[in-house]
PDB file of C-alpha atoms in Angstrom:
ATOM      1  CA  UNK A 474       4.284  23.624 -92.097  1.00 85.00           C
ATOM      2  CA  UNK A 475       4.318  26.028 -89.259  1.00 87.00           C
ATOM      3  CA  UNK A 476       1.427  28.542 -89.235  1.00 87.00           C
ATOM      4  CA  UNK A 477       0.611  31.406 -86.945  1.00 89.00           C
ATOM      5  CA  UNK A 478      -2.795  32.390 -85.851  1.00 86.00           C
ATOM      6  CA  UNK A 479      -3.940  35.516 -84.078  1.00 82.00           C
ATOM      7  CA  UNK A 480      -4.731  35.021 -80.344  1.00 83.00           C
ATOM      8  CA  UNK A 481      -5.796  38.522 -79.391  1.00 85.00           C
ATOM      9  CA  UNK A 482      -5.415  42.181 -80.222  1.00 86.00           C
ATOM     10  CA  UNK A 483      -3.687  44.518 -77.792  1.00 85.00           C
ATOM     11  CA  UNK A 484      -5.011  48.051 -78.409  1.00 80.00           C
ATOM     12  CA  UNK A 485      -2.921  51.174 -77.988  1.00 73.00           C
ATOM     13  CA  UNK A 486      -3.906  54.864 -77.737  1.00 68.00           C
ATOM     14  CA  UNK A 487      -2.753  56.131 -81.073  1.00 65.00           C
ATOM     15  CA  UNK A 488      -2.904  55.155 -84.687  1.00 68.00           C
ATOM     16  CA  UNK A 489       0.589  53.761 -84.968  1.00 86.00           C
ATOM     17  CA  UNK A 490       3.071  51.752 -82.925  1.00 90.00           C
ATOM     18  CA  UNK A 491       6.687  52.741 -83.459  1.00 90.00           C
ATOM     19  CA  UNK A 492       8.442  49.918 -81.469  1.00 92.00           C
ATOM     20  CA  UNK A 493       7.853  46.839 -79.363  1.00 94.00           C
ATOM     21  CA  UNK A 494      10.024  45.364 -76.570  1.00 95.00           C
ATOM     22  CA  UNK A 495       9.641  42.511 -74.104  1.00 95.00           C
ATOM     23  CA  UNK A 496      11.574  42.401 -70.735  1.00 92.00           C
ATOM     24  CA  UNK A 497      12.339  39.630 -68.361  1.00 86.00           C
ATOM     25  CA  UNK A 498       9.296  40.339 -66.233  1.00 85.00           C
ATOM     26  CA  UNK A 499       6.928  39.077 -68.909  1.00 89.00           C
ATOM     27  CA  UNK A 500       5.850  42.559 -69.950  1.00 93.00           C
ATOM     28  CA  UNK A 501       5.310  43.897 -73.434  1.00 94.00           C
ATOM     29  CA  UNK A 502       6.077  47.547 -74.057  1.00 95.00           C
ATOM     30  CA  UNK A 503       4.427  49.175 -77.063  1.00 94.00           C
ATOM     31  CA  UNK A 504       5.411  52.773 -77.959  1.00 93.00           C
ATOM     32  CA  UNK A 505       2.469  54.672 -79.551  1.00 89.00           C
ATOM     33  CA  UNK A 506       3.637  58.157 -80.467  1.00 88.00           C
ATOM     34  CA  UNK A 507       5.283  59.502 -77.288  1.00 92.00           C
ATOM     35  CA  UNK A 508       3.389  57.160 -74.901  1.00 93.00           C
ATOM     36  CA  UNK A 509       4.315  53.728 -73.795  1.00 94.00           C
ATOM     37  CA  UNK A 510       1.639  51.155 -73.117  1.00 94.00           C
ATOM     38  CA  UNK A 511       2.557  48.145 -71.068  1.00 95.00           C
ATOM     39  CA  UNK A 512       0.766  44.773 -71.178  1.00 94.00           C
ATOM     40  CA  UNK A 513       1.072  41.611 -69.053  1.00 93.00           C
ATOM     41  CA  UNK A 514       1.877  38.802 -71.505  1.00 92.00           C
ATOM     42  CA  UNK A 515       0.447  36.023 -69.349  1.00 91.00           C
ATOM     43  CA  UNK A 516      -3.049  37.396 -69.577  1.00 91.00           C
ATOM     44  CA  UNK A 517      -2.705  40.087 -72.138  1.00 91.00           C
ATOM     45  CA  UNK A 518      -3.978  42.737 -69.806  1.00 92.00           C
ATOM     46  CA  UNK A 519      -3.085  46.381 -69.884  1.00 92.00           C
ATOM     47  CA  UNK A 520      -1.230  47.330 -66.673  1.00 93.00           C
ATOM     48  CA  UNK A 521       0.291  50.779 -67.211  1.00 94.00           C
ATOM     49  CA  UNK A 522       0.619  53.753 -69.506  1.00 93.00           C
ATOM     50  CA  UNK A 523       3.534  56.137 -69.002  1.00 94.00           C
ATOM     51  CA  UNK A 524       5.264  59.306 -70.251  1.00 93.00           C
ATOM     52  CA  UNK A 525       2.947  62.225 -70.150  1.00 87.00           C
ATOM     53  CA  UNK A 526       5.319  64.695 -71.940  1.00 90.00           C
ATOM     54  CA  UNK A 527       4.225  65.281 -75.629  1.00 91.00           C
ATOM     55  CA  UNK A 528       7.244  67.490 -76.124  1.00 93.00           C
ATOM     56  CA  UNK A 529       9.549  64.413 -76.037  1.00 94.00           C
ATOM     57  CA  UNK A 530       8.354  63.466 -79.463  1.00 92.00           C
ATOM     58  CA  UNK A 531       7.826  60.044 -81.019  1.00 92.00           C
ATOM     59  CA  UNK A 532       9.514  57.161 -79.286  1.00 93.00           C
ATOM     60  CA  UNK A 533      11.906  55.123 -81.388  1.00 93.00           C
ATOM     61  CA  UNK A 534      13.380  52.385 -79.214  1.00 96.00           C
ATOM     62  CA  UNK A 535      13.143  50.704 -75.825  1.00 97.00           C
ATOM     63  CA  UNK A 536      15.847  48.812 -73.894  1.00 97.00           C
ATOM     64  CA  UNK A 537      16.195  47.254 -70.426  1.00 95.00           C
ATOM     65  CA  UNK A 538      18.640  46.209 -67.824  1.00 93.00           C
ATOM     66  CA  UNK A 539      17.745  44.429 -64.557  1.00 89.00           C
ATOM     67  CA  UNK A 540      16.323  47.432 -62.855  1.00 90.00           C
ATOM     68  CA  UNK A 541      15.698  50.099 -65.423  1.00 94.00           C
ATOM     69  CA  UNK A 542      13.872  50.833 -68.668  1.00 96.00           C
ATOM     70  CA  UNK A 543      15.396  53.135 -71.287  1.00 97.00           C
ATOM     71  CA  UNK A 544      13.380  54.932 -73.923  1.00 97.00           C
ATOM     72  CA  UNK A 545      14.779  56.797 -76.988  1.00 97.00           C
ATOM     73  CA  UNK A 546      12.953  59.957 -78.218  1.00 96.00           C
ATOM     74  CA  UNK A 547      12.569  62.397 -81.045  1.00 95.00           C
ATOM     75  CA  UNK A 548      13.771  65.158 -78.830  1.00 95.00           C
ATOM     76  CA  UNK A 549      17.306  63.573 -78.754  1.00 95.00           C
ATOM     77  CA  UNK A 550      17.097  62.536 -75.191  1.00 96.00           C
ATOM     78  CA  UNK A 551      17.113  59.125 -73.452  1.00 97.00           C
ATOM     79  CA  UNK A 552      14.693  58.753 -70.627  1.00 97.00           C
ATOM     80  CA  UNK A 553      15.391  56.264 -67.746  1.00 97.00           C
ATOM     81  CA  UNK A 554      12.452  54.701 -65.867  1.00 97.00           C
ATOM     82  CA  UNK A 555      11.942  52.402 -62.880  1.00 95.00           C
ATOM     83  CA  UNK A 556       9.055  50.147 -62.026  1.00 90.00           C
ATOM     84  CA  UNK A 557       7.483  51.107 -58.704  1.00 84.00           C
ATOM     85  CA  UNK A 558       4.698  49.430 -56.714  1.00 80.00           C
ATOM     86  CA  UNK A 559       1.786  47.851 -58.754  1.00 77.00           C
ATOM     87  CA  UNK A 560       4.125  47.865 -61.750  1.00 82.00           C
ATOM     88  CA  UNK A 561       3.769  51.631 -62.279  1.00 91.00           C
ATOM     89  CA  UNK A 562       6.558  53.326 -64.096  1.00 94.00           C
ATOM     90  CA  UNK A 563       8.146  56.594 -63.034  1.00 95.00           C
ATOM     91  CA  UNK A 564      10.821  58.765 -64.510  1.00 96.00           C
ATOM     92  CA  UNK A 565      14.213  58.778 -62.783  1.00 96.00           C
ATOM     93  CA  UNK A 566      16.285  61.010 -65.029  1.00 95.00           C
ATOM     94  CA  UNK A 567      17.305  61.753 -68.570  1.00 96.00           C
ATOM     95  CA  UNK A 568      20.564  61.222 -70.350  1.00 97.00           C
ATOM     96  CA  UNK A 569      22.839  63.112 -70.381  1.00 96.00           C
ATOM     97  CA  UNK A 570      22.079  64.069 -66.810  1.00 96.00           C
ATOM     98  CA  UNK A 571      21.933  67.606 -65.703  1.00 94.00           C
ATOM     99  CA  UNK A 572      24.923  67.088 -63.531  1.00 94.00           C
ATOM    100  CA  UNK A 573      27.157  65.744 -66.363  1.00 95.00           C
ATOM    101  CA  UNK A 574      25.865  68.385 -68.775  1.00 94.00           C
ATOM    102  CA  UNK A 575      26.811  71.169 -66.289  1.00 95.00           C
ATOM    103  CA  UNK A 576      30.198  69.628 -65.545  1.00 93.00           C
ATOM    104  CA  UNK A 577      31.085  69.195 -69.346  1.00 94.00           C
ATOM    105  CA  UNK A 578      29.847  72.627 -70.227  1.00 93.00           C
ATOM    106  CA  UNK A 579      32.551  74.322 -68.172  1.00 93.00           C
ATOM    107  CA  UNK A 580      35.286  73.227 -70.632  1.00 93.00           C
ATOM    108  CA  UNK A 581      35.263  74.495 -74.199  1.00 93.00           C
ATOM    109  CA  UNK A 582      37.032  71.264 -75.467  1.00 93.00           C
ATOM    110  CA  UNK A 583      33.839  69.377 -74.800  1.00 93.00           C
ATOM    111  CA  UNK A 584      32.024  71.246 -77.517  1.00 92.00           C
ATOM    112  CA  UNK A 585      31.730  69.990 -81.167  1.00 91.00           C
ATOM    113  CA  UNK A 586      30.362  71.550 -84.350  1.00 86.00           C
ATOM    114  CA  UNK A 587      27.114  69.885 -85.251  1.00 80.00           C
ATOM    115  CA  UNK A 588      25.842  72.368 -87.903  1.00 75.00           C
ATOM    116  CA  UNK A 589      27.123  75.657 -89.372  1.00 73.00           C
ATOM    117  CA  UNK A 590      27.602  78.109 -86.543  1.00 77.00           C
ATOM    118  CA  UNK A 591      26.152  75.724 -84.009  1.00 85.00           C
ATOM    119  CA  UNK A 592      27.883  73.703 -81.209  1.00 89.00           C
ATOM    120  CA  UNK A 593      26.809  71.073 -78.800  1.00 91.00           C
ATOM    121  CA  UNK A 594      28.440  69.001 -76.083  1.00 94.00           C
ATOM    122  CA  UNK A 595      29.808  65.744 -77.490  1.00 96.00           C
ATOM    123  CA  UNK A 596      27.786  63.870 -74.865  1.00 96.00           C
ATOM    124  CA  UNK A 597      24.516  65.051 -76.455  1.00 96.00           C
ATOM    125  CA  UNK A 598      22.832  63.721 -79.489  1.00 96.00           C
ATOM    126  CA  UNK A 599      21.620  66.519 -81.688  1.00 94.00           C
ATOM    127  CA  UNK A 600      18.725  64.646 -83.521  1.00 95.00           C
ATOM    128  CA  UNK A 601      16.284  61.914 -82.923  1.00 96.00           C
ATOM    129  CA  UNK A 602      17.668  58.826 -81.164  1.00 97.00           C
ATOM    130  CA  UNK A 603      16.662  55.870 -83.382  1.00 96.00           C
ATOM    131  CA  UNK A 604      18.045  52.842 -81.509  1.00 97.00           C
ATOM    132  CA  UNK A 605      19.146  51.585 -78.035  1.00 97.00           C
ATOM    133  CA  UNK A 606      20.776  48.428 -76.961  1.00 97.00           C
ATOM    134  CA  UNK A 607      22.100  47.373 -73.477  1.00 96.00           C
ATOM    135  CA  UNK A 608      25.131  45.037 -73.223  1.00 92.00           C
ATOM    136  CA  UNK A 609      26.017  44.318 -69.573  1.00 88.00           C
ATOM    137  CA  UNK A 610      26.734  47.720 -67.862  1.00 92.00           C
ATOM    138  CA  UNK A 611      26.945  49.585 -71.166  1.00 94.00           C
ATOM    139  CA  UNK A 612      24.185  51.054 -73.336  1.00 97.00           C
ATOM    140  CA  UNK A 613      24.634  52.103 -76.973  1.00 97.00           C
ATOM    141  CA  UNK A 614      22.506  54.746 -78.610  1.00 98.00           C
ATOM    142  CA  UNK A 615      22.206  55.432 -82.362  1.00 97.00           C
ATOM    143  CA  UNK A 616      20.851  58.623 -83.719  1.00 97.00           C
ATOM    144  CA  UNK A 617      19.696  60.444 -86.858  1.00 96.00           C
ATOM    145  CA  UNK A 618      22.762  62.813 -86.134  1.00 95.00           C
ATOM    146  CA  UNK A 619      24.841  60.038 -87.785  1.00 94.00           C
ATOM    147  CA  UNK A 620      26.629  59.054 -84.560  1.00 95.00           C
ATOM    148  CA  UNK A 621      26.431  56.412 -81.901  1.00 96.00           C
ATOM    149  CA  UNK A 622      27.246  56.920 -78.200  1.00 96.00           C
ATOM    150  CA  UNK A 623      28.270  54.574 -75.443  1.00 96.00           C
ATOM    151  CA  UNK A 624      26.917  55.102 -71.883  1.00 97.00           C
ATOM    152  CA  UNK A 625      28.007  53.701 -68.594  1.00 95.00           C
ATOM    153  CA  UNK A 626      24.653  52.776 -67.017  1.00 95.00           C
ATOM    154  CA  UNK A 627      25.790  52.562 -63.355  1.00 93.00           C
ATOM    155  CA  UNK A 628      27.603  55.848 -63.409  1.00 94.00           C
ATOM    156  CA  UNK A 629      25.028  57.644 -65.767  1.00 93.00           C
ATOM    157  CA  UNK A 630      27.602  59.170 -68.020  1.00 94.00           C
ATOM    158  CA  UNK A 631      28.595  59.144 -71.616  1.00 96.00           C
ATOM    159  CA  UNK A 632      31.950  57.344 -72.284  1.00 94.00           C
ATOM    160  CA  UNK A 633      32.353  57.800 -76.052  1.00 94.00           C
ATOM    161  CA  UNK A 634      30.781  59.293 -79.143  1.00 94.00           C
ATOM    162  CA  UNK A 635      31.537  57.894 -82.684  1.00 93.00           C
ATOM    163  CA  UNK A 636      30.688  59.669 -85.909  1.00 92.00           C
ATOM    164  CA  UNK A 637      29.755  56.464 -87.734  1.00 91.00           C
ATOM    165  CA  UNK A 638      27.867  57.310 -90.925  1.00 94.00           C
ATOM    166  CA  UNK A 639      27.285  59.833 -93.678  1.00 93.00           C
ATOM    167  CA  UNK A 640      23.517  59.905 -93.086  1.00 95.00           C
ATOM    168  CA  UNK A 641      21.019  59.213 -90.306  1.00 96.00           C
ATOM    169  CA  UNK A 642      21.434  55.973 -88.293  1.00 96.00           C
ATOM    170  CA  UNK A 643      18.433  53.674 -87.919  1.00 94.00           C
ATOM    171  CA  UNK A 644      19.708  50.737 -85.835  1.00 95.00           C
ATOM    172  CA  UNK A 645      22.578  49.516 -83.573  1.00 96.00           C
ATOM    173  CA  UNK A 646      23.191  46.070 -82.175  1.00 96.00           C
ATOM    174  CA  UNK A 647      26.079  44.663 -80.043  1.00 95.00           C
ATOM    175  CA  UNK A 648      27.487  41.220 -80.127  1.00 90.00           C
ATOM    176  CA  UNK A 649      29.822  39.300 -77.777  1.00 81.00           C
ATOM    177  CA  UNK A 650      32.360  41.405 -75.987  1.00 78.00           C
ATOM    178  CA  UNK A 651      31.383  44.743 -77.551  1.00 83.00           C
ATOM    179  CA  UNK A 652      31.471  44.458 -81.400  1.00 90.00           C
ATOM    180  CA  UNK A 653      29.001  47.036 -82.531  1.00 94.00           C
ATOM    181  CA  UNK A 654      26.959  46.832 -85.835  1.00 95.00           C
ATOM    182  CA  UNK A 655      25.397  49.995 -87.145  1.00 96.00           C
ATOM    183  CA  UNK A 656      22.951  50.582 -89.997  1.00 96.00           C
ATOM    184  CA  UNK A 657      22.210  53.838 -91.752  1.00 96.00           C
ATOM    185  CA  UNK A 658      20.224  55.577 -94.414  1.00 96.00           C
ATOM    186  CA  UNK A 659      23.365  55.913 -96.320  1.00 94.00           C
ATOM    187  CA  UNK A 660      22.979  52.227 -97.335  1.00 94.00           C
ATOM    188  CA  UNK A 661      25.899  50.977 -95.324  1.00 92.00           C
ATOM    189  CA  UNK A 662      26.089  48.501 -92.386  1.00 94.00           C
ATOM    190  CA  UNK A 663      29.337  48.942 -90.470  1.00 94.00           C
ATOM    191  CA  UNK A 664      31.149  46.872 -87.890  1.00 93.00           C
ATOM    192  CA  UNK A 665      33.073  48.516 -85.019  1.00 93.00           C
ATOM    193  CA  UNK A 666      35.554  47.009 -82.612  1.00 88.00           C
ATOM    194  CA  UNK A 667      36.816  48.505 -79.453  1.00 79.00           C
ATOM    195  CA  UNK A 668      40.540  49.342 -79.148  1.00 74.00           C
ATOM    196  CA  UNK A 669      41.293  48.825 -75.452  1.00 65.00           C
ATOM    197  CA  UNK A 670      44.510  50.728 -75.724  1.00 48.00           C
ATOM    198  CA  UNK A 671      42.967  53.876 -77.156  1.00 51.00           C
ATOM    199  CA  UNK A 672      39.722  53.248 -75.254  1.00 56.00           C
ATOM    200  CA  UNK A 673      37.556  53.934 -78.307  1.00 68.00           C
ATOM    201  CA  UNK A 674      35.834  52.172 -81.134  1.00 72.00           C
ATOM    202  CA  UNK A 675      37.485  51.745 -84.549  1.00 67.00           C
ATOM    203  CA  UNK A 676      36.189  50.830 -87.992  1.00 61.00           C
ATOM    204  CA  UNK A 677      38.837  48.314 -89.126  1.00 56.00           C
ATOM    205  CA  UNK A 678      37.157  46.935 -92.190  1.00 53.00           C
ATOM    206  CA  UNK A 679      37.815  49.549 -94.862  1.00 49.00           C
TER     207      UNK A 679
END
């Protein structure tokens, strides 16, 4: 029989931890409220604490690629970080970027109805972002606004927005060449496949 035993306790700053993630540099990221605490897994030491903006709200998810860290927040934004010297993290930009937001806002066709008498750009989430996953050069974000979005990481732009569920989404994962699995408060898990001709994701299973 396999049994686990506690080795140590890694203490955070707040009373709850909302998500954990480990990257390829042997670092553990623990989100406690709006703050991320970073530990070195080889010796369990605390090496950094970042995000000093309480207005970002509670952090829901953390994802990585080779050079960046992505964090999902209650304020419906994705923050992008880099590791600088001495493993200190600094904010690079948020998604959607100001440049893309400004460009999209010039055309009325880029606005969608999100609530009665309220419009937002389709590249924006309008509620808390609950999940992030990176698959090669694409990132997928799930939100309580019932949608998931696909982002091109190298170009810092949103490629697609999919109205996926009838209630808040809590998780998203991606498998293989881009099959997307989504989970929601509506009690459904859905599977999405990309139509390369239409350049968008379809729900082909009913």
